[in-house]
Each structure stands twice: as C-alpha cells, then as structure tokens.
Amino acid sequence: MSVTDRVALDPFGSDIPAESARLRALGPIVPVELPGGIPAWAPTGYDTLKELILDPRVSKDPRLHWRLWPEVGEHPAWGWILGWVGVVNMLSTYGGDHTRLRRLVAPSFTHRRTEALRPRVEAVTAELLDALAEAGQDGGPVDVKEGFAHPLPLRIICELFGVPEELRDATARLIAAIMDTSDPTPEHAAFVQEQIGTVLGSLIAHRSEQPGDDLTTELIRVRDEDGDRLSGEELLYTLLLVIGAGFETTVNLIGNAVVALLKDPRQLAAVRAGETGWDAVVDETLRVHPSIASLPLRFAVEDLKVGDVTIPAGDAIITTYAAAGLDPAHYGPDADTFDAARGVDDHLAFGIGVHRCIGAPLARMEALTALPALFDRFPDLALAVDAGELRQVPSFIAFGWQEIPVRLHG
C-alpha cells in the first residue's frame, strides 16, 4: 500500500486484536497514523518486530534521528507524544546515553533485589485481599482492578522510590493521563507536562529535604555528586519512566490474567489443579494481552528494507507487541486464543535486547504472588458482567481494562 494511504490507529484501542489482524493483512509493515496525525510505521508480525527491535540502525532518540522532530511544535495535536519521546530517559535515548542511564537504575532491579521485596509484596497482597473480602461481604460486585490489581504494584513501586502517601494518587493519575491517547488536544498535552513537573518535582523536593532508604534519594545523590552521570532533567524523566512503568504495566498484567482465566473456567480449573503452572499463565497473558500493545516511538537511523518496503531514514516506527503476540505465522492459527497450556515463553512483551524492561523480574514476581493468592482466597471468583461488557482503557498504547467487576463468591 502507498504511504499516502496511512491507516489511522484507533486512539481508544477499542479492539486491539482486530486492528492488529487488519493491519497484518496489509503486509509485514504498514504506514499508520497515530493520534493527532503523527505518521509512523507499524510492524505487524513477530519476526518483523523482533528484527527491528534488535537492529542497531533503529534508534529511540528523536532529537538525533526523527526527521519530524523539529516540526513537533508546529502541530498542536502532536503534543501528546512529548510525554513519550520529548523526555530524556532510557526510553528516549540511544547508544552511550542509554547505557549510562540504564546503568544507574538497573542494579535496583536485580534478581536479588527483587527477591528481597517478596515478603513485602506478600504482606501487601494479604492486606488487599482482606480489604477486598470486606468490600464484597454483602455479595455485591467489587472492582478487582481498583481494589487489588492497581494498588498492589502502585504501593510497591511507591515504597521502592520513597513516594510519600500524599503524592501517590497524583502519581497514579499522572501515569493514567500519559497512557490515555484518546485526547490529542493541546490542553491535555499541556496538562500532562505541567503535572510531570508538579508531581515528580514535589517528589524530588520532598526527598531532597527528607532523604531516605529509597531509589529517589539515591538518584538525587547521583545528580548532586556527578551531574555528568545524571542531569536534573534526566532525574525527573527517569523517575517518570521507572515509576510509571513499574506499576502501570503490572496492573494490566494482573488484571488481564484474571479476566482471561475467568472467561475460561476449564483453564482456571487446570491451573488450580496444578496441571498448568502460574508461570505459564503469566507468559500466555503477556503474549495474548501484553500490558503495552504498541509503544511509541523508534526511528530509522538509515533507510531500512522490510520485505519489499523501504522505511526512509528519519521515519518513526512503533513497537507493536500486541500484533507480534497474536501473529499466526509464529504462534499458529489459534494465536489469538488464550491457552496457557501451550507453554510458550518467547513473547516480546518485556522487549528484547538492550531496551528489555529492567522491571520485568519485579512484574513477574508481583503477578506470581498476586494471582494464586487471589484465586486461593476466592475459589468461586466470577465476573459480575458479561466479558463483552468490559471496557478497554482509552489507549492504543496500554492494553487493559478500565474496571473488572467481579463477585467474590460466584
């Protein structure tokens, strides 16, 4: 298809699997239009996406490699993208800058550090399940996202980064606003940028005045002692990335797994009987319902050939994790079916290569703690609405549900 025939992505993400299938039918990589009219390319299959992610000729730095970067300010409806590529952190840097920023944060998410958090994750899980039981004691529906899947990873990441109680709700609202791609107005973009400075600026000010045993305090120390390793701007936006990615994606991982199992009592029974492991449930959830459906943006450093299509140097590319996970050429004709028993773990949901998510071990540990605890505590858990009534969060980036109403006792 011609580049002039760009496919406009649904900014609400109303039916991401169907949209992925439609794009896949058009070829291995398709010219698309992001909210506000931003032109980009969308890989539609597993192999294409993997090759592009691993290609050193694909950058994440718009300042160096996006041909349209100088024009962003001329398009008011493009302002929303600044929350993703207009910031300076691991998500939007390339080469040495990316390596430098990653090295500052990665040691805090090692397997050893993650295991040290396990008792706290278990304690918060138990506390939230008690509160959920109390909320549903009258037999009425409760929102398992609001009462469990959301507060668990939010509390853990906020404790890890020393976010005080009074800033936690604002932090959650900020990340939700960034994920919301349904409103490309300049007003929404300006609100997000203002909130980044207000909320995270308040966190930095708080921890500068009251340092603690937390990662924000550690990053402030690095900034103050060696600005060449971490500038003030990089500190602000590194906190935005790691705190946001550290809980929002896990919210959807837990919520998507709950919905997938409740929609298929046979598979849930197999998991509860030990025939299928919780690790397999997590991996299948990440394949079929990855927490991030499509992530903007990467950029062609030079002309790239994909099949019979040439991506010109300077063009933008989105990383289409949902499309890759649902690719029948890689996962078979039933790729769109949730089947934890298939036992595949080669999904790309956490990324691959130098940009693989450093928080992946923490996300897995939280999900592998939360899910069995939830279903053990409430063995008759059931959706309180028809699955078709569940509403996707308004985003082509995030892949999850706005609410998950359930009955705790069937």
PDB file of C-alpha atoms in Angstrom, residues 121-122 125 129 148-149 152-153 250 254 258 278 363-377:
ATOM      1  CA  VAL A 121       4.678  -7.977  48.207  1.00  0.00           C
ATOM      2  CA  GLU A 122       3.151 -10.928  50.064  1.00  0.00           C
ATOM      3  CA  THR A 125      -1.244  -8.805  48.835  1.00  0.00           C
ATOM      4  CA  LEU A 129      -7.310  -9.371  49.864  1.00  0.00           C
ATOM      5  CA  PHE A 148      -6.318  -5.282  44.076  1.00  0.00           C
ATOM      6  CA  ALA A 149      -4.571  -5.215  40.686  1.00  0.00           C
ATOM      7  CA  LEU A 152      -0.579  -3.675  44.800  1.00  0.00           C
ATOM      8  CA  PRO A 153       2.081  -2.632  42.265  1.00  0.00           C
ATOM      9  CA  THR A 250       1.818  -4.778  36.230  1.00  0.00           C
ATOM     10  CA  ILE A 254      -2.613  -8.953  36.800  1.00  0.00           C
ATOM     11  CA  VAL A 258      -7.697 -12.522  35.956  1.00  0.00           C
ATOM     12  CA  TRP A 278       1.161 -19.894  37.133  1.00  0.00           C
ATOM     13  CA  ALA A 363       6.494  -7.501  37.499  1.00  0.00           C
ATOM     14  CA  ARG A 364       6.642 -11.287  37.261  1.00  0.00           C
ATOM     15  CA  MET A 365       7.189 -11.702  40.977  1.00  0.00           C
ATOM     16  CA  GLU A 366       4.242  -9.451  41.805  1.00  0.00           C
ATOM     17  CA  ALA A 367       1.947 -11.253  39.372  1.00  0.00           C
ATOM     18  CA  LEU A 368       3.088 -14.688  40.552  1.00  0.00           C
ATOM     19  CA  THR A 369       2.348 -13.637  44.116  1.00  0.00           C
ATOM     20  CA  ALA A 370      -0.948 -11.896  43.465  1.00  0.00           C
ATOM     21  CA  LEU A 371      -2.693 -14.323  41.125  1.00  0.00           C
ATOM     22  CA  PRO A 372      -2.525 -17.571  43.114  1.00  0.00           C
ATOM     23  CA  ALA A 373      -3.294 -15.663  46.324  1.00  0.00           C
ATOM     24  CA  LEU A 374      -6.409 -14.127  44.777  1.00  0.00           C
ATOM     25  CA  PHE A 375      -7.795 -17.385  43.417  1.00  0.00           C
ATOM     26  CA  ASP A 376      -6.920 -19.317  46.586  1.00  0.00           C
ATOM     27  CA  ARG A 377      -8.706 -16.742  48.726  1.00  0.00           C
TER      28      ARG A 377
END
